[in-house]
Amino acid sequence: MAQLNLLQAVNHALHTAMEADDSVMVMGEDVGHFGGVFRATSNLQKTFGKARCFNTPLVEQGIIGFANGLAAQGAKPIAEIQFADYIYPAFDQIVNETAKFRYRSGGQFTVGGLTIRTPYGGGIAGGHYHSQSPEAFFAHVPGIKVVIPRNPYQAKGLLLSSIRASDPVLFMEPKRLYRASVGEVPEMDYELPLGKADLVQNGSDITLVAWGAQVEILQEAAQKALSHGVSCEIIDLQSILPWDRETICQSVIKTGRCLINHEAPLTGGFASEIAAVVQSECFLHLEAPIARVCGLDTPYPLAHEKEYMPDALKTFEAIMQTVHF
Amino acid sequence: MSDVMESEASNMHNVICDRDHMAQITSTQAVTLVDKQSTSMPMLQLLNPTGELLNEQYKNAWDKKIALKLFYAMHFTRILDERMVAAQRQGRISFYLACTGEEAAIVGATAGVEMRDMIMTQYREQGALVYRGFSATQFMNQMFSNALDPNKGRQMPIHYGDKELNFMTVSSPLGTQIPQAAGFAYGQKMAGQDAITLCFFGEGAASEGDFHAGLNMAAVLECPCIFLCRNNGYAISTPANEQFKGDGIASRGVGYGVHTIRVDGNDALAMYVATKEARRFSLKNNRPVLIEAMTYRLAAHSTSDDPSGYRSRDEEIVWREKDPIMRMHRYLQQVGWLDEKDLDGYISKTRSDLLAAVKYAENQSVAPLTEIVTDVYKDIEPHLQDQLNALRAHVENYPESYPNTAHPIASDNQTGGPK
């Protein structure tokens, strides 16, 4: 097995998908000859030609609108939005079109073949407009799936599943880990199931839930908690929608405590949804209030990035407070 | 030139009024698919690349004082760019974005409007700030994200903003300033101000929906603003021929009923003259004007990319020969306005000012922790006050982990700058 970083694993998945299916096409700003600003689409144009991997004009609403049309026709477009912070001009196309295509036509028409890839998240000194984590906006929209990998193995398997899924998928890539996360990735074509969480670490005192780059923050916090005698179970949600309620709730029933961590602002973040379901499903098993360690309810700052982030120290503090409630 | 433009303008206005109703369109009995040639537009050029004045009528279009102020601002901009690209390479700042090759388009246009006019930019227009008097220290306070940056260190380097200089704070999303410029200009008109809005963007951003919304609204609502497109050939790696198929951006202005002029963006005089006339016309008639400045991004898109991945050195060499600073230099020599010794002195002083400003700015504290929650709303709302209190307690608990806010750098002079 090859050692790849997360970016290379994404690139691998794109090559694999395009190789296996002629109707897969990659489009977006700078994805052609240049291979994308992060190089996720390197060599795709060279290998599969300009007709199947192409630069688009600089217009996100156009990219997703075009991709919706292409998918409705039966192709499998993989549309890249260069940064998740720039997805908003395409919000109408995603929310009102992508997500409702099948429902509004009684199943006659669908854009199920569409995958939208976008790098998200902070920790890279990117300020307001290169750091956002907008997953909760899209999780609020029935009709589109939201998937986030945390390592190269997941990135390849989940991206291949997303491309081949019968539903449109927003595939959000934690750019902080693009080169930082390195791991073994099988050469072969493989898929990982959507809608399933990944149990990262077994534990008995508290269930920690996160996704993407924040999973390693949980691991760091759990390590610190362990030195204080607290055993943490860590779950990577992987699929934000639909999400794996069963795995999370079973874990909380076992541990009696739950902490959710995400980079996005606290209010209206996806942790709120998880907390609501957990309290409803696990009420009699909870020994402490569900904790949320999240970004502040502010735009993502630059000079105060470190202070803004829901880091391992804040997570550790919340673990200890929850355990000693 | 003004009179010619004026009469064309009033004719054009009639045509536009007539043509917004089908009944006024003449008929034809021949099937003709109109192509882009029908809107092919020439480019105003007053100085050729060797600095020669091509039309004697413009001999007195500006005086020595303006020409030299503009020229020195172009130099400042280039030196700033060189210094900051190097600072980014050294890891002193996280990001930079140079305007090398486009100085004439930006500084020339800025010189063509008045200080009271609002400028809204994309992000590559630091030359506009230079011309308006933004100092080396002000640049560095922004780029080092310190407490003295009026934007409080919240944004990435190059996202300047200065209310006093009528320079709207930069926002990274592309083209969002275009419809805002139309609205701002409408406000200026309604308030009876003797001012317009000058809005910059690139040819890539002109693909965004906001460009189309902005131009159409400015035309329909009769807004006194200038839309200035820097057509520099590339949107990061994407060349203009993969961005659009029409006759540049200028042809779109005509389509929206916006008076339009295409200008050699490497010719400071042409940019100055065209912008000055656009301003006069716009303010007098309450109409938007579109200027397409044909130029070339000699720099990388930003410090995050390497242009050798998408364009040839030969192509860059062709454009280096059209360098706007060199052209202006030759022109100033020819008209006898250039004092080489004074210029050399200015260049070395600018270099040392910038160096001193870097040293000063990088040793200032970041804004105090409270500023993380201010300005989200006018007042700190209760939920944000709670979050700030919790954060402050946490930082005090782990001061070594949050050194920037737990132990601010003590500074003896938080309001001044290097002398």
XYZ file of C-alpha atoms in Angstrom:
744
model
C 0.000 0.000 0.000
C 1.162 3.454 -0.789
C 1.694 6.197 1.760
C -0.343 9.157 0.560
C -1.393 12.447 2.017
C -5.036 13.485 2.011
C -4.656 15.534 -1.168
C -3.018 12.684 -3.016
C -5.771 10.341 -1.833
C -8.401 12.702 -3.251
C -6.462 12.832 -6.503
C -6.260 9.013 -6.485
C -10.014 8.725 -6.036
C -10.651 11.144 -8.900
C -8.342 9.193 -11.203
C -10.010 5.934 -10.170
C -13.520 7.267 -10.727
C -12.696 8.804 -14.119
C -10.913 5.651 -15.222
C -13.877 3.463 -14.266
C -16.659 5.598 -15.690
C -16.555 7.839 -18.781
C -19.454 9.905 -17.515
C -17.409 11.228 -14.576
C -16.208 14.767 -15.283
C -14.221 17.182 -13.127
C -14.872 20.906 -13.339
C -14.090 24.069 -11.441
C -11.787 27.062 -11.196
C -8.167 26.222 -12.077
C -8.772 22.452 -11.973
C -7.506 21.913 -15.535
C -3.898 22.150 -16.624
C -2.866 23.704 -13.287
C -4.427 20.871 -11.293
C -6.278 23.078 -8.810
C -4.898 25.564 -6.306
C -4.116 22.708 -3.913
C -3.216 20.257 -6.736
C -6.111 17.901 -5.924
C -6.876 17.563 -9.641
C -3.274 17.143 -10.830
C -2.855 15.292 -14.109
C -6.564 14.663 -14.618
C -6.719 16.869 -17.695
C -3.531 15.320 -19.035
C -4.905 11.804 -18.549
C -8.569 12.221 -19.462
C -8.555 15.248 -21.774
C -9.901 18.763 -21.661
C -13.473 17.690 -22.303
C -13.637 15.666 -19.076
C -11.516 17.854 -16.802
C -11.990 21.522 -17.475
C -11.510 24.996 -16.087
C -14.693 26.965 -15.666
C -15.154 30.707 -15.659
C -14.898 32.197 -12.204
C -18.532 31.899 -11.160
C -19.604 29.532 -8.405
C -23.316 29.802 -9.142
C -22.468 28.932 -12.731
C -20.305 25.982 -11.716
C -23.048 24.378 -9.648
C -25.827 25.359 -12.054
C -23.877 23.843 -14.930
C -23.093 20.757 -12.870
C -26.780 20.397 -11.958
C -27.678 20.431 -15.644
C -24.905 18.008 -16.490
C -25.995 15.632 -13.730
C -29.651 15.900 -14.762
C -28.592 14.760 -18.215
C -27.076 11.641 -16.682
C -23.385 12.442 -16.298
C -21.493 12.355 -12.999
C -19.966 15.797 -12.535
C -17.515 16.447 -9.718
C -17.622 20.205 -9.253
C -14.928 21.890 -7.200
C -15.586 25.062 -5.237
C -12.095 26.399 -4.560
C -12.785 27.253 -0.898
C -15.938 26.484 1.086
C -15.947 30.185 1.994
C -16.779 30.860 -1.668
C -19.676 28.432 -1.939
C -22.309 31.038 -1.095
C -22.858 32.437 -4.605
C -23.874 28.837 -5.419
C -26.163 28.555 -2.390
C -29.301 29.007 -4.463
C -28.271 26.349 -6.965
C -27.442 23.911 -4.151
C -30.341 24.617 -1.801
C -33.146 25.232 -4.279
C -31.972 23.124 -7.187
C -29.523 20.322 -6.321
C -31.358 19.355 -3.151
C -34.879 19.522 -4.589
C -34.399 18.214 -8.119
C -35.684 14.730 -7.453
C -38.409 15.641 -4.950
C -39.993 18.374 -7.032
C -40.220 16.200 -10.130
C -41.699 13.222 -8.327
C -38.514 11.336 -9.025
C -38.583 11.933 -12.785
C -35.431 14.033 -12.805
C -32.455 13.816 -10.496
C -28.981 15.282 -10.022
C -27.961 12.290 -7.933
C -24.734 11.961 -9.900
C -23.429 15.296 -8.651
C -20.561 15.564 -6.169
C -19.399 18.957 -4.944
C -15.884 18.976 -3.526
C -14.695 21.855 -1.408
C -11.833 22.475 1.038
C -13.028 23.854 4.368
C -11.832 24.748 7.833
C -9.295 26.869 9.632
C -5.978 26.651 11.374
C -4.100 27.879 8.326
C -3.993 31.647 9.025
C -6.715 32.129 6.439
C -8.854 34.755 8.162
C -12.557 35.193 7.478
C -12.588 33.934 3.925
C -10.317 30.901 3.861
C -11.320 29.238 7.128
C -15.053 28.698 7.330
C -16.786 25.406 8.151
C -20.256 25.752 6.628
C -21.424 22.121 7.006
C -24.403 23.023 9.187
C -25.945 25.230 6.485
C -26.069 22.284 4.132
C -27.062 19.743 6.771
C -30.175 21.892 7.168
C -31.157 21.228 3.566
C -33.081 18.006 2.905
C -31.911 16.359 -0.307
C -28.147 16.655 -0.214
C -25.696 14.476 1.693
C -22.719 15.969 3.510
C -19.515 13.967 3.942
C -16.194 14.904 5.606
C -13.105 12.632 5.733
C -10.323 12.963 8.308
C -7.519 10.943 6.708
C -6.294 9.729 3.295
C -7.871 6.265 3.570
C -11.286 7.738 4.290
C -10.825 10.467 1.697
C -10.405 8.003 -1.141
C -13.093 5.542 -0.017
C -15.671 8.140 0.928
C -15.063 10.233 -2.190
C -15.538 7.196 -4.431
C -18.791 6.386 -2.607
C -19.913 9.998 -2.925
C -19.216 10.090 -6.662
C -21.133 6.854 -7.188
C -23.977 7.595 -4.771
C -27.461 8.037 -6.179
C -27.803 11.290 -4.258
C -25.936 14.566 -4.600
C -23.114 14.832 -2.071
C -21.254 17.803 -0.680
C -17.782 16.432 0.036
C -15.911 18.753 2.374
C -12.153 18.331 2.660
C -10.294 19.550 5.788
C -7.573 21.612 4.115
C -5.515 21.846 7.317
C -4.873 18.117 6.860
C -4.289 18.160 3.095
C -0.577 17.575 3.490
C -0.424 16.973 7.245
C -2.460 13.780 7.248
C -0.481 10.919 5.721
C -1.445 7.280 5.767
C -1.713 4.019 3.900
C -4.132 4.026 0.992
C -4.897 0.892 -1.038
C -4.150 1.145 -4.760
C -7.402 -0.623 -5.532
C -10.838 0.772 -6.084
C -12.771 0.708 -2.778
C -15.735 2.457 -1.234
C -16.579 3.309 2.355
C -20.242 3.454 3.345
C -21.942 6.852 3.617
C -24.006 7.507 6.739
C -21.694 5.474 8.997
C -19.559 6.863 11.794
C -16.054 5.570 12.506
C -15.117 4.421 15.985
C -11.632 5.875 16.446
C -10.966 4.858 20.035
C -12.805 2.777 22.627
C -13.416 4.268 26.038
C -15.751 4.094 28.988
C -16.206 7.507 30.635
C -17.278 9.884 27.894
C -18.109 9.847 24.182
C -16.283 12.476 22.109
C -17.694 13.268 18.658
C -16.117 15.313 15.878
C -15.350 15.162 12.152
C -12.568 16.173 9.797
C -9.560 17.933 11.278
C -11.117 18.187 14.733
C -10.852 14.419 15.324
C -7.130 14.769 16.025
C -7.980 17.546 18.492
C -10.197 15.036 20.329
C -7.380 12.500 20.309
C -4.991 15.006 21.837
C -7.533 15.993 24.478
C -8.324 12.333 25.223
C -4.630 11.624 25.736
C -4.446 14.409 28.292
C -7.648 13.212 29.959
C -6.247 9.691 30.187
C -3.343 10.975 32.251
C -6.047 12.210 34.649
C -7.665 8.776 34.669
C -10.484 9.529 32.228
C -11.195 7.050 29.459
C -12.621 8.638 26.286
C -14.425 6.980 23.432
C -13.822 8.886 20.192
C -16.175 8.782 17.229
C -15.584 10.397 13.854
C -18.989 11.166 12.377
C -17.660 11.087 8.743
C -21.143 11.638 7.320
C -22.774 14.783 8.647
C -25.974 13.952 6.846
C -27.397 11.424 7.085
C -25.568 10.848 10.352
C -25.056 7.661 12.281
C -27.410 8.151 15.231
C -27.156 4.532 16.221
C -23.390 4.460 16.740
C -23.370 7.734 18.670
C -26.345 6.848 20.881
C -25.083 3.364 21.658
C -21.789 4.850 22.732
C -23.435 7.482 24.938
C -25.655 4.847 26.507
C -22.420 3.035 27.401
C -20.411 6.046 28.652
C -23.224 8.224 30.002
C -21.548 11.392 28.778
C -21.150 13.186 25.470
C -19.019 16.005 24.089
C -19.222 17.331 20.550
C -16.517 19.467 18.975
C -16.623 21.469 15.759
C -14.797 24.473 14.320
C -17.930 26.225 13.111
C -19.624 28.721 15.451
C -21.512 27.247 18.404
C -24.974 28.609 17.684
C -26.856 26.557 15.129
C -23.829 24.335 14.519
C -24.323 20.645 13.841
C -23.446 19.837 17.451
C -26.840 21.268 18.386
C -28.590 18.627 16.289
C -26.510 15.810 17.709
C -27.081 17.051 21.264
C -30.833 17.216 20.716
C -31.006 13.639 19.438
C -28.673 12.296 22.121
C -30.656 13.870 24.950
C -33.839 12.483 23.455
C -32.521 8.956 22.832
C -30.199 8.612 25.837
C -31.935 10.785 28.433
C -32.035 8.245 31.211
C -28.410 7.256 30.661
C -26.918 10.749 30.753
C -24.892 11.587 33.840
C -24.004 15.115 32.798
C -25.178 17.765 30.354
C -23.948 17.263 26.799
C -20.921 19.512 26.193
C -20.218 21.441 23.029
C -16.724 22.760 22.300
C -17.033 24.890 19.181
C -15.901 28.030 17.440
C -17.068 31.337 18.865
C -20.181 33.024 17.495
C -18.011 35.453 15.535
C -16.604 35.580 12.020
C -13.419 33.515 11.824
C -10.630 35.853 12.981
C -6.976 35.973 11.910
C -4.935 37.486 14.744
C -7.074 35.638 17.314
C -7.263 32.365 15.429
C -5.630 30.415 18.231
C -8.053 31.829 20.773
C -11.047 31.190 18.496
C -10.310 27.532 17.800
C -11.988 24.763 19.813
C -8.573 23.322 20.600
C -7.392 20.370 22.668
C -7.051 22.412 25.866
C -10.613 23.706 25.689
C -11.768 20.186 24.883
C -9.814 18.740 27.794
C -11.323 21.278 30.184
C -14.819 20.415 28.955
C -14.133 16.683 29.307
C -13.058 17.156 32.928
C -16.034 19.378 33.727
C -18.423 16.859 32.196
C -16.865 13.901 33.970
C -16.895 15.733 37.307
C -20.360 17.199 36.916
C -12.575 64.545 -26.437
C -15.134 65.518 -23.815
C -17.497 67.035 -26.348
C -17.328 64.050 -28.626
C -18.056 61.686 -25.797
C -20.882 63.883 -24.603
C -22.736 63.944 -27.915
C -22.283 60.207 -28.340
C -23.555 59.842 -24.841
C -26.768 61.694 -25.444
C -27.379 59.788 -28.675
C -26.689 56.553 -26.950
C -29.036 57.466 -24.161
C -31.878 57.909 -26.665
C -31.100 54.623 -28.308
C -31.140 52.878 -24.974
C -34.466 54.400 -24.023
C -35.941 53.400 -27.366
C -34.553 49.945 -27.425
C -35.898 48.862 -24.107
C -39.190 48.377 -25.905
C -39.506 45.892 -28.755
C -41.681 48.152 -30.907
C -38.794 50.526 -31.544
C -36.468 47.930 -33.013
C -36.049 48.112 -36.781
C -36.686 44.940 -38.735
C -34.557 42.970 -41.171
C -35.361 40.329 -43.758
C -31.972 38.668 -43.705
C -30.915 35.954 -41.295
C -27.765 37.239 -39.615
C -26.140 35.789 -36.517
C -24.332 38.763 -35.024
C -20.861 37.945 -33.732
C -18.527 39.686 -31.332
C -16.965 41.782 -34.098
C -20.018 43.998 -33.912
C -18.822 45.276 -30.529
C -15.099 45.180 -31.191
C -13.627 48.129 -29.334
C -10.254 49.854 -29.810
C -7.934 50.630 -26.898
C -7.024 54.162 -25.906
C -3.238 54.495 -25.936
C -1.512 57.840 -25.476
C 2.010 56.669 -24.656
C 3.633 53.868 -26.576
C 5.947 51.410 -24.795
C 8.936 53.680 -25.440
C 7.147 56.510 -23.657
C 6.453 58.574 -26.756
C 3.323 60.772 -26.660
C 1.096 59.596 -29.508
C -1.366 62.492 -29.591
C -0.108 66.027 -29.053
C -3.628 67.058 -28.015
C -2.881 65.444 -24.631
C 0.379 67.302 -24.065
C -1.177 69.285 -21.249
C -3.511 66.590 -19.990
C -1.651 66.657 -16.700
C 0.994 68.763 -15.069
C 4.420 67.816 -13.808
C 3.241 67.611 -10.200
C 0.536 65.033 -10.860
C 2.697 63.069 -13.282
C 5.497 62.782 -10.737
C 3.206 62.015 -7.798
C 1.690 59.234 -9.845
C 5.074 57.948 -11.001
C 6.494 57.902 -7.489
C 3.399 56.090 -6.225
C 3.953 53.438 -8.909
C 7.518 53.015 -7.662
C 6.405 52.815 -4.036
C 3.923 50.115 -4.991
C 6.525 48.060 -6.807
C 9.040 48.328 -3.960
C 6.336 47.434 -1.438
C 5.481 44.359 -3.501
C 9.109 43.229 -3.759
C 9.650 43.740 -0.036
C 6.483 41.905 1.013
C 6.894 38.946 -1.331
C 10.321 38.561 0.300
C 8.795 38.946 3.789
C 6.314 36.196 2.980
C 9.134 33.931 1.745
C 10.911 34.579 5.045
C 7.797 33.505 6.901
C 7.222 36.927 8.460
C 3.721 37.274 6.985
C 1.402 34.512 5.867
C 0.333 35.846 2.490
C 0.880 38.570 -0.059
C -0.531 39.580 -3.383
C 1.500 41.817 -5.702
C 0.230 44.257 -8.307
C 3.444 44.209 -10.357
C 2.773 45.173 -13.955
C -0.577 46.777 -13.167
C 0.656 49.918 -11.389
C -0.310 52.298 -14.199
C -3.877 50.973 -14.359
C -4.423 51.363 -10.627
C -2.447 54.479 -9.782
C -3.417 56.187 -13.057
C -7.110 55.620 -12.369
C -6.793 56.759 -8.753
C -5.101 59.965 -9.886
C -8.040 60.530 -12.234
C -10.608 60.720 -9.417
C -10.868 62.942 -6.333
C -9.997 62.099 -2.731
C -13.672 62.450 -1.788
C -14.600 59.654 -4.207
C -15.058 56.231 -2.665
C -12.744 53.491 -3.879
C -13.842 49.873 -3.661
C -11.242 47.346 -4.725
C -10.812 43.648 -5.285
C -7.458 43.090 -3.516
C -4.647 43.940 -5.923
C -5.025 47.708 -5.803
C -2.562 48.781 -3.090
C -1.352 51.441 -5.557
C -4.600 53.341 -4.953
C -3.806 53.524 -1.243
C -0.239 54.577 -1.955
C -1.444 57.440 -4.138
C -3.864 58.542 -1.439
C -1.111 58.656 1.157
C -1.353 55.380 3.095
C 2.006 55.165 4.867
C 4.550 52.363 5.040
C 3.608 51.850 8.696
C -0.102 51.692 7.915
C 0.586 49.015 5.302
C 2.655 47.011 7.759
C 0.211 47.307 10.655
C -2.376 45.673 8.422
C -0.048 43.004 7.077
C 1.283 42.064 10.495
C -2.292 41.910 11.847
C -1.404 43.985 14.881
C -3.554 46.072 17.203
C -2.833 49.246 15.198
C -4.473 47.907 12.054
C -7.804 49.752 11.835
C -9.377 46.404 10.850
C -7.995 45.036 14.158
C -5.929 42.252 12.612
C -9.001 40.283 11.726
C -8.265 39.719 8.058
C -5.431 38.227 6.044
C -2.614 40.462 4.808
C -3.545 42.866 1.965
C -7.163 43.248 3.131
C -6.705 46.961 3.729
C -9.407 49.419 4.610
C -9.184 53.076 5.544
C -12.233 55.191 6.099
C -10.285 58.444 6.155
C -8.890 57.761 2.708
C -12.293 56.702 1.358
C -10.983 53.229 0.742
C -13.508 50.499 1.517
C -12.191 47.490 3.453
C -11.240 44.664 1.133
C -13.256 41.446 1.138
C -11.834 38.286 -0.456
C -14.965 36.973 -2.208
C -14.719 38.040 -5.824
C -16.928 40.688 -7.349
C -19.067 41.345 -4.270
C -17.985 45.000 -4.354
C -19.463 45.561 -7.822
C -23.179 45.797 -6.974
C -22.150 47.459 -3.692
C -20.414 50.177 -5.700
C -23.627 50.805 -7.611
C -25.519 51.133 -4.345
C -22.883 53.311 -2.739
C -22.910 55.608 -5.764
C -26.711 55.772 -5.674
C -26.388 56.874 -2.058
C -23.850 59.538 -3.002
C -26.270 60.810 -5.646
C -29.245 60.833 -3.286
C -27.224 62.644 -0.616
C -26.290 65.273 -3.178
C -22.585 64.597 -2.801
C -20.121 65.835 -5.349
C -18.555 62.378 -5.427
C -18.587 59.095 -7.269
C -17.519 55.530 -6.535
C -14.576 53.935 -8.317
C -14.829 50.151 -8.278
C -11.948 47.858 -9.267
C -12.101 44.162 -10.139
C -10.367 41.699 -12.444
C -11.543 40.068 -15.643
C -11.994 36.806 -13.737
C -14.286 38.408 -11.169
C -16.307 39.806 -14.062
C -17.582 36.243 -14.574
C -19.316 36.357 -11.193
C -23.034 36.981 -11.101
C -22.366 40.078 -8.995
C -20.678 41.764 -11.973
C -23.769 41.371 -14.124
C -26.092 42.402 -11.315
C -23.940 45.416 -10.513
C -23.589 46.788 -14.028
C -27.228 46.313 -14.860
C -28.400 47.941 -11.650
C -25.985 50.844 -12.002
C -27.283 51.477 -15.531
C -30.960 51.155 -14.659
C -30.702 53.165 -11.440
C -28.380 55.768 -12.976
C -25.537 55.507 -10.510
C -22.491 57.791 -10.685
C -19.793 55.155 -10.551
C -16.845 53.893 -12.536
C -16.377 50.160 -12.931
C -12.727 49.536 -13.613
C -11.827 46.097 -14.863
C -8.154 45.184 -14.705
C -7.988 42.703 -17.535
C -4.624 41.237 -16.606
C -4.978 38.043 -18.598
C -5.217 35.533 -15.748
C -7.547 34.476 -12.964
C -5.006 32.529 -10.894
C -4.068 29.960 -13.578
C -7.055 30.423 -15.867
C -6.195 32.486 -18.956
C -8.698 35.021 -20.267
C -9.460 32.816 -23.280
C -10.840 30.161 -20.916
C -12.726 32.829 -18.975
C -14.847 34.409 -21.745
C -15.316 34.369 -25.489
C -16.664 37.883 -26.067
C -14.709 41.025 -26.934
C -13.160 41.330 -23.499
C -15.153 42.867 -20.675
C -15.768 46.166 -22.504
C -18.338 44.636 -24.866
C -20.504 43.752 -21.870
C -20.733 47.382 -20.795
C -22.363 48.232 -24.094
C -24.800 45.364 -23.586
C -25.888 46.785 -20.250
C -26.220 50.313 -21.595
C -23.140 51.447 -19.680
C -20.806 53.924 -21.365
C -17.569 52.128 -21.928
C -13.954 52.762 -22.814
C -11.072 50.337 -23.304
C -7.694 51.654 -22.251
C -4.082 50.515 -22.408
C -3.665 49.665 -18.755
C 0.109 49.964 -18.918
C -0.170 53.567 -20.077
C -0.523 55.790 -17.000
C -1.450 58.837 -19.052
C -4.237 57.065 -20.939
C -5.559 55.643 -17.650
C -5.463 59.071 -16.015
C -7.170 60.840 -18.931
C -9.833 58.165 -19.411
C -10.681 57.975 -15.709
C -10.792 61.750 -15.323
C -13.198 61.988 -18.242
C -15.247 59.038 -16.979
C -15.560 60.753 -13.605
C -16.640 64.051 -15.144
C -19.201 62.317 -17.349
C -20.470 60.032 -14.600
C -20.976 62.798 -12.063
C -22.542 65.228 -14.519
C -24.981 62.753 -16.053
C -25.495 60.319 -13.182
C -24.420 57.415 -15.325
C -22.009 54.559 -14.712
C -18.933 54.128 -16.904
C -17.028 50.918 -17.527
C -13.286 51.109 -18.137
C -11.482 48.006 -19.299
C -7.764 48.377 -18.598
C -5.758 45.990 -20.773
C -2.767 44.975 -18.694
C -0.801 41.962 -17.525
C -0.212 40.422 -14.129
C 3.584 40.167 -14.160
C 3.441 38.799 -10.619
C 2.101 35.459 -9.482
C -1.570 35.542 -8.470
C -0.366 35.498 -4.882
C 2.472 34.069 -2.823
C 0.472 30.813 -2.841
C 1.034 30.068 -6.525
C 3.806 29.683 -9.076
C 2.940 30.985 -12.539
C 5.518 28.782 -14.239
C 2.875 26.058 -13.878
C 0.549 27.772 -16.347
C 2.395 30.265 -18.537
C 5.679 30.607 -20.376
C 8.646 32.814 -19.604
C 8.548 34.060 -23.192
C 5.063 35.403 -22.637
C 6.211 37.188 -19.498
C 9.185 38.704 -21.334
C 6.896 40.235 -23.977
C 4.990 41.980 -21.215
C 8.064 43.007 -19.252
C 8.961 45.083 -22.290
C 5.660 46.908 -21.835
C 6.398 47.574 -18.156
C 4.275 50.541 -17.106
C 6.962 52.010 -14.844
C 9.583 51.864 -17.580
C 7.156 53.477 -20.018
C 6.386 56.316 -17.645
C 10.090 56.721 -16.881
C 10.874 57.178 -20.568
C 7.999 59.588 -21.022
C 9.133 61.721 -18.080
C 12.657 61.771 -19.479
C 11.379 62.876 -22.872
C 9.332 65.751 -21.455
C 12.194 66.707 -19.164
C 10.304 66.274 -15.898
C 12.450 63.540 -14.410
C 15.127 64.287 -11.830
C 16.983 60.967 -11.702
C 18.822 61.875 -8.522
C 15.611 62.749 -6.755
C 14.056 59.483 -7.935
C 17.023 57.456 -6.668
C 16.719 59.218 -3.329
C 12.985 58.459 -3.201
C 13.554 54.790 -3.984
C 16.187 54.304 -1.298
C 14.151 56.246 1.240
C 11.076 54.138 0.427
C 13.101 50.964 0.896
C 14.395 52.034 4.282
C 10.969 53.337 5.368
C 9.418 49.991 4.504
C 12.130 48.093 6.303
C 11.719 50.213 9.423
C 7.950 49.813 9.215
C 8.273 46.019 9.033
C 10.460 45.984 12.119
C 8.066 48.249 13.940
C 4.839 46.482 12.961
C 6.020 42.969 13.670
C 6.851 43.964 17.234
C 3.397 45.273 18.080
C 0.841 43.284 20.038
C -2.213 41.812 18.466
C -5.488 43.441 19.466
C -6.618 42.682 23.047
C -8.740 39.580 23.533
C -11.974 41.582 23.883
C -11.709 42.499 20.216
C -12.519 38.923 19.274
C -16.193 39.657 20.033
C -16.499 43.375 19.247
C -17.968 44.589 15.944
C -19.893 41.365 15.371
C -22.803 43.595 16.314
C -22.733 47.228 17.364
C -22.795 46.110 21.000
C -21.427 42.943 22.535
C -24.554 40.818 22.812
C -25.036 38.754 26.000
C -24.172 35.403 24.415
C -20.915 36.850 23.092
C -20.111 38.391 26.468
C -20.561 34.916 27.997
C -18.276 33.398 25.383
C -15.670 36.107 25.971
C -15.787 35.564 29.738
C -15.278 31.828 29.322
C -12.465 32.392 26.827
C -10.733 34.904 29.085
C -10.870 32.513 32.029
C -9.464 29.770 29.833
C -6.612 31.938 28.521
C -5.756 32.998 32.089
C -5.733 29.344 33.076
C -3.286 28.445 30.267
C -1.330 31.643 29.598
C 1.623 29.808 28.045
C -0.651 28.353 25.363
C -2.078 31.704 24.251
C 0.968 33.960 24.479
C -0.335 36.650 22.109
C -3.299 37.545 24.253
C -2.169 36.337 27.669
C 1.049 38.353 27.550
C 0.685 41.210 25.084
C 3.991 42.664 23.930
C 4.607 45.773 25.954
C 4.980 48.682 23.625
C 6.111 52.149 24.627
C 4.343 53.718 21.713
C 1.099 52.119 20.596
C -0.111 55.029 18.530
C 2.890 56.177 16.603
C 5.231 54.501 14.207
C 8.846 54.562 13.158
C 10.169 58.006 12.560
